[in-house]
mmCIF file of C-alpha atoms and ligand atoms in Angstrom:
data_model
loop_
_atom_site.group_PDB
_atom_site.id
_atom_site.type_symbol
_atom_site.label_atom_id
_atom_site.label_comp_id
_atom_site.label_asym_id
_atom_site.label_seq_id
_atom_site.Cartn_x
_atom_site.Cartn_y
_atom_site.Cartn_z
ATOM 1 C CA ARG A 1 87.213 128.716 81.919
ATOM 2 C CA ALA A 2 87.464 127.229 85.369
ATOM 3 C CA LYS A 3 83.894 125.970 85.432
ATOM 4 C CA SER A 4 84.092 123.916 82.265
ATOM 5 C CA ASP A 5 87.544 122.618 83.228
ATOM 6 C CA GLY A 6 86.043 121.340 86.440
ATOM 7 C CA ARG A 7 83.201 119.704 84.594
ATOM 8 C CA GLY A 8 85.573 118.148 82.098
ATOM 9 C CA THR A 9 87.693 116.717 84.878
ATOM 10 C CA PHE A 10 84.601 115.404 86.584
ATOM 11 C CA ARG A 11 83.372 113.733 83.408
ATOM 12 C CA PHE A 12 86.783 112.210 82.835
ATOM 13 C CA PHE A 13 86.827 110.871 86.374
ATOM 14 C CA GLU A 14 83.320 109.523 85.959
ATOM 15 C CA ALA A 15 84.257 107.685 82.762
ATOM 16 C CA ASP A 16 87.314 106.244 84.494
ATOM 17 C CA MET A 17 85.191 105.079 87.420
ATOM 18 C CA ASP A 18 82.707 103.557 85.032
ATOM 19 C CA ALA A 19 85.425 101.601 83.238
ATOM 20 C CA ARG A 20 86.800 100.342 86.526
ATOM 21 C CA MET A 21 83.354 99.320 87.750
ATOM 22 C CA LYS A 22 82.771 97.414 84.508
ATOM 23 C CA ALA A 23 86.141 95.665 84.747
ATOM 24 C CA ARG A 24 85.415 94.715 88.318
ATOM 25 C CA ARG A 25 81.964 93.408 87.478
ATOM 26 C CA SER A 26 83.352 91.308 84.648
ATOM 27 C CA LEU A 27 86.053 89.886 86.932
ATOM 28 C CA GLU A 28 83.358 89.125 89.490
ATOM 29 C CA LEU A 29 81.231 87.253 86.931
ATOM 30 C CA ASP A 30 84.274 85.308 85.729
ATOM 31 C CA LEU A 31 85.161 84.394 89.302
ATOM 32 C CA ARG A 32 81.672 83.126 90.019
ATOM 33 C CA ARG A 33 81.948 80.857 86.973
ATOM 34 C CA ALA A 34 85.537 79.762 87.571
ATOM 35 C CA LEU A 35 84.756 77.103 90.171
ATOM 36 C CA ALA A 36 82.115 75.435 88.005
ATOM 37 C CA LEU A 37 84.373 75.609 84.946
ATOM 38 C CA LYS A 38 87.303 74.082 86.864
ATOM 39 C CA GLU A 39 89.628 76.976 86.088
ATOM 40 C CA PHE A 40 91.427 76.815 89.448
ATOM 41 C CA THR A 41 94.443 74.641 90.108
ATOM 42 C CA LEU A 42 96.875 74.332 92.964
ATOM 43 C CA ALA A 43 100.610 74.873 92.779
ATOM 44 C CA TYR A 44 102.729 73.265 95.480
ATOM 45 C CA GLN A 45 105.862 74.846 96.911
ATOM 46 C CA PRO A 46 108.295 72.645 98.880
ATOM 47 C CA GLN A 47 109.343 73.392 102.447
ATOM 48 C CA ILE A 48 112.819 72.197 103.390
ATOM 49 C CA ASP A 49 114.091 71.190 106.812
ATOM 50 C CA LEU A 50 117.499 72.788 107.311
ATOM 51 C CA ALA A 51 118.787 70.055 109.638
ATOM 52 C CA THR A 52 118.200 67.231 107.151
ATOM 53 C CA ASN A 53 117.741 69.046 103.815
ATOM 54 C CA ALA A 54 114.631 66.934 103.315
ATOM 55 C CA VAL A 55 111.289 68.097 101.964
ATOM 56 C CA THR A 56 109.029 68.192 105.004
ATOM 57 C CA GLY A 57 105.959 69.437 103.223
ATOM 58 C CA PHE A 58 104.405 71.626 100.563
ATOM 59 C CA GLU A 59 102.279 74.759 100.663
ATOM 60 C CA ALA A 60 99.261 74.699 98.343
ATOM 61 C CA LEU A 61 98.889 77.970 96.406
ATOM 62 C CA ILE A 62 95.850 78.677 94.283
ATOM 63 C CA ARG A 63 96.190 79.538 90.593
ATOM 64 C CA TRP A 64 93.494 80.715 88.208
ATOM 65 C CA GLU A 65 93.905 79.761 84.577
ATOM 66 C CA HIS A 66 91.485 82.090 82.858
ATOM 67 C CA PRO A 67 90.804 81.279 79.168
ATOM 68 C CA GLU A 68 91.419 84.902 78.056
ATOM 69 C CA ARG A 69 93.115 86.637 80.950
ATOM 70 C CA GLY A 70 95.737 83.894 81.226
ATOM 71 C CA MET A 71 97.250 82.969 84.574
ATOM 72 C CA VAL A 72 95.816 85.193 87.320
ATOM 73 C CA GLN A 73 97.792 85.398 90.559
ATOM 74 C CA PRO A 74 96.008 85.101 93.927
ATOM 75 C CA ALA A 75 96.851 88.693 94.916
ATOM 76 C CA ASP A 76 94.749 89.818 91.930
ATOM 77 C CA PHE A 77 91.591 87.912 92.805
ATOM 78 C CA ILE A 78 91.553 86.660 96.422
ATOM 79 C CA PRO A 79 90.657 90.123 97.843
ATOM 80 C CA LEU A 80 87.652 90.357 95.484
ATOM 81 C CA THR A 81 86.482 86.836 96.368
ATOM 82 C CA GLU A 82 86.562 87.880 100.026
ATOM 83 C CA GLU A 83 84.580 90.998 99.273
ATOM 84 C CA ILE A 84 81.851 89.293 97.240
ATOM 85 C CA GLY A 85 81.590 86.378 99.626
ATOM 86 C CA ILE A 86 82.797 83.507 97.463
ATOM 87 C CA ILE A 87 86.099 82.862 99.228
ATOM 88 C CA THR A 88 84.347 80.236 101.378
ATOM 89 C CA PRO A 89 83.372 77.868 98.514
ATOM 90 C CA ILE A 90 86.712 78.535 96.771
ATOM 91 C CA GLY A 91 88.588 77.886 100.002
ATOM 92 C CA GLU A 92 86.601 74.709 100.485
ATOM 93 C CA TRP A 93 87.667 73.558 97.031
ATOM 94 C CA VAL A 94 91.315 74.365 97.893
ATOM 95 C CA LEU A 95 91.121 72.394 101.118
ATOM 96 C CA ARG A 96 89.470 69.337 99.532
ATOM 97 C CA THR A 97 91.815 69.319 96.549
ATOM 98 C CA ALA A 98 94.979 69.779 98.602
ATOM 99 C CA CYS A 99 93.970 67.003 101.036
ATOM 100 C CA LYS A 100 93.054 64.648 98.196
ATOM 101 C CA GLU A 101 96.263 65.263 96.236
ATOM 102 C CA ALA A 102 98.491 65.040 99.305
ATOM 103 C CA ALA A 103 96.808 61.801 100.399
ATOM 104 C CA GLY A 104 98.143 60.203 97.205
ATOM 105 C CA TRP A 105 101.787 61.174 97.735
ATOM 106 C CA SER A 106 104.388 58.490 98.344
ATOM 107 C CA LYS A 107 105.653 60.116 101.547
ATOM 108 C CA PRO A 108 103.575 61.379 104.470
ATOM 109 C CA VAL A 109 104.857 64.964 104.310
ATOM 110 C CA SER A 110 102.726 67.865 105.482
ATOM 111 C CA ILE A 111 100.388 69.923 103.347
ATOM 112 C CA ALA A 112 99.855 73.585 104.199
ATOM 113 C CA VAL A 113 96.629 75.323 103.167
ATOM 114 C CA ASN A 114 95.998 79.076 103.440
ATOM 115 C CA LEU A 115 92.797 80.198 105.152
ATOM 116 C CA SER A 116 91.412 83.646 104.488
ATOM 117 C CA PRO A 117 90.275 85.539 107.617
ATOM 118 C CA VAL A 118 86.762 85.377 106.147
ATOM 119 C CA GLN A 119 86.931 81.567 105.978
ATOM 120 C CA PHE A 120 88.402 81.428 109.444
ATOM 121 C CA ARG A 121 85.381 83.262 110.832
ATOM 122 C CA SER A 122 82.881 81.016 109.014
ATOM 123 C CA PRO A 123 80.861 78.833 111.403
ATOM 124 C CA LYS A 124 81.163 76.027 108.820
ATOM 125 C CA LEU A 125 84.987 75.939 108.930
ATOM 126 C CA VAL A 126 85.420 73.041 111.354
ATOM 127 C CA GLU A 127 82.835 70.959 109.522
ATOM 128 C CA ILE A 128 84.548 71.655 106.172
ATOM 129 C CA VAL A 129 87.973 70.677 107.537
ATOM 130 C CA MET A 130 86.581 67.461 109.052
ATOM 131 C CA SER A 131 84.856 66.565 105.825
ATOM 132 C CA ALA A 132 87.983 67.239 103.694
ATOM 133 C CA LEU A 133 90.008 64.988 106.005
ATOM 134 C CA ALA A 134 87.396 62.228 106.048
ATOM 135 C CA ARG A 135 86.829 62.209 102.277
ATOM 136 C CA SER A 136 90.539 62.234 101.405
ATOM 137 C CA GLY A 137 91.636 59.890 104.162
ATOM 138 C CA LEU A 138 94.522 62.285 104.891
ATOM 139 C CA GLU A 139 96.077 61.856 108.330
ATOM 140 C CA PRO A 140 94.977 65.020 110.243
ATOM 141 C CA SER A 141 98.508 65.561 111.558
ATOM 142 C CA ARG A 142 99.676 66.106 107.971
ATOM 143 C CA LEU A 143 97.384 69.106 107.499
ATOM 144 C CA GLU A 144 98.685 72.542 108.394
ATOM 145 C CA LEU A 145 96.327 75.519 108.266
ATOM 146 C CA GLU A 146 97.984 78.886 107.638
ATOM 147 C CA ILE A 147 96.298 81.935 109.051
ATOM 148 C CA THR A 148 97.382 85.553 109.066
ATOM 149 C CA GLU A 149 97.081 88.098 111.823
ATOM 150 C CA GLY A 150 93.941 89.397 110.117
ATOM 151 C CA ALA A 151 92.124 86.254 111.252
ATOM 152 C CA LEU A 152 92.978 86.992 114.879
ATOM 153 C CA LEU A 153 91.484 90.460 115.075
ATOM 154 C CA ALA A 154 88.014 89.176 115.935
ATOM 155 C CA ASN A 155 86.807 88.385 119.434
ATOM 156 C CA THR A 156 89.578 86.531 121.295
ATOM 157 C CA GLU A 157 87.251 83.932 122.785
ATOM 158 C CA SER A 158 85.812 82.832 119.460
ATOM 159 C CA VAL A 159 89.265 82.769 117.787
ATOM 160 C CA LEU A 160 90.600 80.686 120.637
ATOM 161 C CA ALA A 161 87.613 78.322 120.451
ATOM 162 C CA THR A 162 88.112 77.795 116.701
ATOM 163 C CA LEU A 163 91.865 77.220 117.065
ATOM 164 C CA THR A 164 91.344 74.803 119.949
ATOM 165 C CA THR A 165 88.698 72.821 118.051
ATOM 166 C CA LEU A 166 90.879 72.591 114.951
ATOM 167 C CA ARG A 167 93.874 71.420 116.961
ATOM 168 C CA ALA A 168 91.704 68.848 118.723
ATOM 169 C CA LEU A 169 91.091 67.327 115.272
ATOM 170 C CA GLY A 170 94.857 66.825 115.094
ATOM 171 C CA VAL A 171 95.595 69.519 112.493
ATOM 172 C CA ARG A 172 98.346 72.069 112.997
ATOM 173 C CA ILE A 173 98.149 75.843 112.840
ATOM 174 C CA SER A 174 100.739 78.165 111.316
ATOM 175 C CA MET A 175 101.008 81.910 111.687
ATOM 176 C CA ASP A 176 101.649 83.196 108.151
ATOM 177 C CA ASP A 177 103.466 86.407 107.109
ATOM 178 C CA PHE A 178 104.666 86.903 110.656
ATOM 179 C CA GLY A 179 105.818 90.423 111.432
ATOM 180 C CA THR A 180 103.711 92.248 108.855
ATOM 181 C CA GLY A 181 100.713 92.919 111.076
ATOM 182 C CA TYR A 182 100.820 94.348 114.546
ATOM 183 C CA SER A 183 100.936 93.056 118.143
ATOM 184 C CA SER A 184 102.313 89.775 116.827
ATOM 185 C CA LEU A 185 104.066 89.021 120.094
ATOM 186 C CA SER A 186 100.888 89.065 122.140
ATOM 187 C CA TYR A 187 99.239 86.724 119.612
ATOM 188 C CA LEU A 188 102.010 84.171 120.149
ATOM 189 C CA ARG A 189 101.282 84.139 123.850
ATOM 190 C CA LYS A 190 97.496 84.137 123.491
ATOM 191 C CA PHE A 191 96.973 81.579 120.728
ATOM 192 C CA PRO A 192 98.338 78.065 120.191
ATOM 193 C CA PHE A 193 100.517 77.992 117.057
ATOM 194 C CA ASP A 194 102.620 75.107 115.810
ATOM 195 C CA LYS A 195 104.646 77.156 113.352
ATOM 196 C CA ILE A 196 105.647 80.732 112.628
ATOM 197 C CA LYS A 197 106.335 81.701 109.037
ATOM 198 C CA ILE A 198 108.660 84.698 108.996
ATOM 199 C CA ASP A 199 107.552 87.070 106.256
ATOM 200 C CA ARG A 200 109.583 87.344 103.070
ATOM 201 C CA SER A 201 110.202 91.075 103.624
ATOM 202 C CA PHE A 202 112.547 90.271 106.553
ATOM 203 C CA VAL A 203 114.290 87.490 104.651
ATOM 204 C CA SER A 204 114.935 89.620 101.569
ATOM 205 C CA GLY A 205 116.347 92.397 103.727
ATOM 206 C CA MET A 206 118.670 90.176 105.762
ATOM 207 C CA VAL A 207 121.875 90.348 103.752
ATOM 208 C CA ASP A 208 121.959 94.158 103.470
ATOM 209 C CA ASN A 209 120.070 95.244 106.563
ATOM 210 C CA GLU A 210 121.219 94.331 110.065
ATOM 211 C CA ASP A 211 117.763 95.048 111.513
ATOM 212 C CA CYS A 212 116.174 92.308 109.400
ATOM 213 C CA GLY A 213 118.789 89.840 110.614
ATOM 214 C CA ALA A 214 118.138 90.866 114.208
ATOM 215 C CA ILE A 215 114.398 90.361 113.762
ATOM 216 C CA VAL A 216 114.814 86.923 112.179
ATOM 217 C CA ARG A 217 117.182 85.939 115.002
ATOM 218 C CA ALA A 218 114.742 87.163 117.641
ATOM 219 C CA VAL A 219 111.782 85.323 116.104
ATOM 220 C CA ALA A 220 113.799 82.110 115.665
ATOM 221 C CA SER A 221 114.913 82.183 119.297
ATOM 222 C CA LEU A 222 111.430 83.098 120.506
ATOM 223 C CA GLY A 223 110.057 80.148 118.528
ATOM 224 C CA ALA A 224 112.688 77.857 120.011
ATOM 225 C CA SER A 225 111.861 78.887 123.572
ATOM 226 C CA LEU A 226 108.096 78.632 122.998
ATOM 227 C CA GLY A 227 108.436 75.263 121.250
ATOM 228 C CA ILE A 228 107.128 76.665 117.948
ATOM 229 C CA LYS A 229 108.790 75.786 114.634
ATOM 230 C CA THR A 230 110.011 78.649 112.450
ATOM 231 C CA THR A 231 110.027 78.791 108.665
ATOM 232 C CA ALA A 232 111.667 81.524 106.606
ATOM 233 C CA GLU A 233 109.541 82.521 103.616
ATOM 234 C CA GLY A 234 110.825 83.752 100.270
ATOM 235 C CA VAL A 235 114.457 82.609 100.387
ATOM 236 C CA GLU A 236 115.851 83.426 96.947
ATOM 237 C CA THR A 237 119.649 83.394 97.272
ATOM 238 C CA THR A 238 122.350 81.227 98.832
ATOM 239 C CA GLU A 239 123.428 84.282 100.885
ATOM 240 C CA GLN A 240 119.963 84.536 102.385
ATOM 241 C CA LEU A 241 119.929 80.791 103.033
ATOM 242 C CA ALA A 242 123.253 80.987 104.884
ATOM 243 C CA ALA A 243 122.003 83.930 106.939
ATOM 244 C CA ILE A 244 118.748 82.133 107.786
ATOM 245 C CA GLN A 245 120.659 79.038 108.840
ATOM 246 C CA ALA A 246 123.006 81.123 111.017
ATOM 247 C CA GLU A 247 120.021 82.699 112.801
ATOM 248 C CA GLY A 248 118.635 79.311 113.826
ATOM 249 C CA CYS A 249 115.561 79.117 111.643
ATOM 250 C CA GLY A 250 114.429 75.500 111.239
ATOM 251 C CA GLU A 251 112.917 75.472 107.799
ATOM 252 C CA VAL A 252 112.911 77.405 104.522
ATOM 253 C CA GLN A 253 110.463 77.907 101.695
ATOM 254 C CA GLY A 254 111.474 79.964 98.698
ATOM 255 C CA PHE A 255 112.393 80.116 95.034
ATOM 256 C CA LEU A 256 115.959 78.966 95.862
ATOM 257 C CA THR A 257 114.819 75.599 97.191
ATOM 258 C CA GLY A 258 111.771 75.196 94.956
ATOM 259 C CA ARG A 259 109.207 77.233 93.055
ATOM 260 C CA PRO A 260 105.502 76.484 93.307
ATOM 261 C CA MET A 261 104.944 73.516 90.948
ATOM 262 C CA PRO A 262 102.071 71.464 89.534
ATOM 263 C CA ALA A 263 100.745 68.575 91.642
ATOM 264 C CA ALA A 264 102.316 65.907 89.420
ATOM 265 C CA MET A 265 105.759 67.488 89.836
ATOM 266 C CA ALA A 266 105.380 67.658 93.606
ATOM 267 C CA ALA A 267 104.449 63.967 93.679
ATOM 268 C CA ALA A 268 107.419 63.121 91.438
ATOM 269 C CA LEU A 269 109.801 65.147 93.616
ATOM 270 C CA LEU A 270 108.764 63.075 96.637
ATOM 271 C CA SER A 271 109.131 59.771 94.796
ATOM 272 C CA ASP A 272 112.589 60.721 93.495
ATOM 273 C CA SER A 273 114.124 61.967 96.717
ATOM 274 C CA SER A 274 115.771 59.286 98.812
ATOM 275 C CA THR A 275 115.498 61.229 102.071
ATOM 276 C CA LEU A 276 112.647 60.929 104.612
HETATM 277 P P1 C2E B 301 101.574 83.312 101.227
HETATM 278 O O1 C2E B 301 100.651 82.368 101.871
HETATM 279 O O2 C2E B 301 102.514 84.057 102.096
HETATM 280 O O3 C2E B 301 102.351 82.442 100.138
HETATM 281 C C1 C2E B 301 103.685 82.654 99.766
HETATM 282 C C2 C2E B 301 103.770 83.477 98.505
HETATM 283 O O4 C2E B 301 105.118 83.850 98.281
HETATM 284 C C3 C2E B 301 103.340 82.713 97.243
HETATM 285 O O5 C2E B 301 102.797 83.678 96.354
HETATM 286 C C4 C2E B 301 104.671 82.216 96.712
HETATM 287 O O6 C2E B 301 104.657 81.918 95.343
HETATM 288 C C5 C2E B 301 105.555 83.391 97.022
HETATM 289 N N1 C2E B 301 106.956 83.017 97.144
HETATM 290 C C6 C2E B 301 107.466 81.880 97.654
HETATM 291 N N2 C2E B 301 108.812 81.897 97.629
HETATM 292 C C7 C2E B 301 109.172 83.091 97.091
HETATM 293 C C8 C2E B 301 110.433 83.701 96.811
HETATM 294 O O7 C2E B 301 111.513 83.146 97.038
HETATM 295 N N3 C2E B 301 110.378 84.942 96.268
HETATM 296 C C9 C2E B 301 109.217 85.577 95.979
HETATM 297 N N4 C2E B 301 109.281 86.777 95.419
HETATM 298 N N5 C2E B 301 108.007 85.033 96.254
HETATM 299 C C10 C2E B 301 107.992 83.806 96.797
HETATM 300 P P2 C2E B 301 101.388 83.460 95.630
HETATM 301 O O8 C2E B 301 101.213 82.028 95.248
HETATM 302 O O9 C2E B 301 101.272 84.498 94.578
HETATM 303 O O10 C2E B 301 100.351 83.751 96.779
HETATM 304 C C11 C2E B 301 100.243 85.028 97.346
HETATM 305 C C12 C2E B 301 99.336 85.016 98.533
HETATM 306 O O11 C2E B 301 97.987 84.721 98.135
HETATM 307 C C13 C2E B 301 99.691 83.960 99.569
HETATM 308 O O12 C2E B 301 100.746 84.397 100.371
HETATM 309 C C14 C2E B 301 98.375 83.825 100.296
HETATM 310 O O13 C2E B 301 98.219 84.863 101.210
HETATM 311 C C15 C2E B 301 97.361 84.026 99.179
HETATM 312 N N6 C2E B 301 96.902 82.698 98.718
HETATM 313 C C16 C2E B 301 97.473 81.828 97.861
HETATM 314 N N7 C2E B 301 96.723 80.703 97.719
HETATM 315 C C17 C2E B 301 95.654 80.868 98.533
HETATM 316 C C18 C2E B 301 94.509 80.060 98.854
HETATM 317 O O14 C2E B 301 94.340 78.921 98.391
HETATM 318 N N8 C2E B 301 93.608 80.595 99.743
HETATM 319 C C19 C2E B 301 93.772 81.825 100.299
HETATM 320 N N9 C2E B 301 92.846 82.259 101.155
HETATM 321 N N10 C2E B 301 94.834 82.595 100.030
HETATM 322 C C20 C2E B 301 95.765 82.129 99.162
HETATM 323 MG MG1 MG B 302 100.812 80.931 103.202
HETATM 324 MG MG1 MG B 303 103.339 83.895 103.834
HETATM 325 MG MG1 MG B 304 102.376 86.438 101.898
#
């Protein structure tokens, strides 16, 4: 009968919800322990200058090596850390570790660190960046902070104040995943960026879709006229690389030119390469 069917469905849904809540709570507990247990590491992905073919820097990407879950990708835990308010200490660890590791490299290439919008809004951000620089001895000009459009949605004055203070320290600011949010063009005019990272979705569409090529070309030329560097994210094939180069993009970062790698491999790559 309809009534019992409804009840059955409801019970089933309730059990499903309960299981999901439990899974989430267990992930949350594990995350809270992960920092103390040193389960996070950083992978470094090279960025290549297309004019010289040299490695100009690396982006630090967090990895979580959970004893039972195995390797957990950032997309599967960063949103929860933002929600439960522990992205700030985790982000602080990322910043300190990336600065420390990069300070030991044999070449003064740049190190890019992702900032969550939550971290970007934290009143402690500037202090944390200053302290990471001071403790590591990293030259501020080598540090690049990547923010997404989500960080810019807050009050314009406070965003501008934070960006201005950070740049006064000598660090650079990159706009990450460019083109995936909205009103990107007005942000470029309003806020001081040193680099635009063109989102992977445009790069992967370039070879088959004329619109993607047109967008990459437009962003590259906009960057050139505004004096902002452009990096194409997620370049996987030689066809995409050729297309990116033809559109005037200055730099690439993708599986074709280098996967995210452990710190020791990044250091070795720099020592081995004769360029720069
Ligand atoms: P993102 O900052 O845009 O980083 C680039 C992502 O694209 C990385 O994924 C990288 O491994 C991946 N990627 C690079 N080249 C290619 C390619 O050729 N093909 C494909 N399919 N993917 C490519 P990852 O490491 O899984 O990170 C995902 C996102 O998680 C990052 O996107 C960033 O938003 C966030 N994230 C990573 N590390 C941190 C961190 O330390 N703090 C914060 N707040 N967010 C982080
Ligand atoms: Mg990034
Ligand atoms: Mg990106
Ligand atoms: Mg991304």
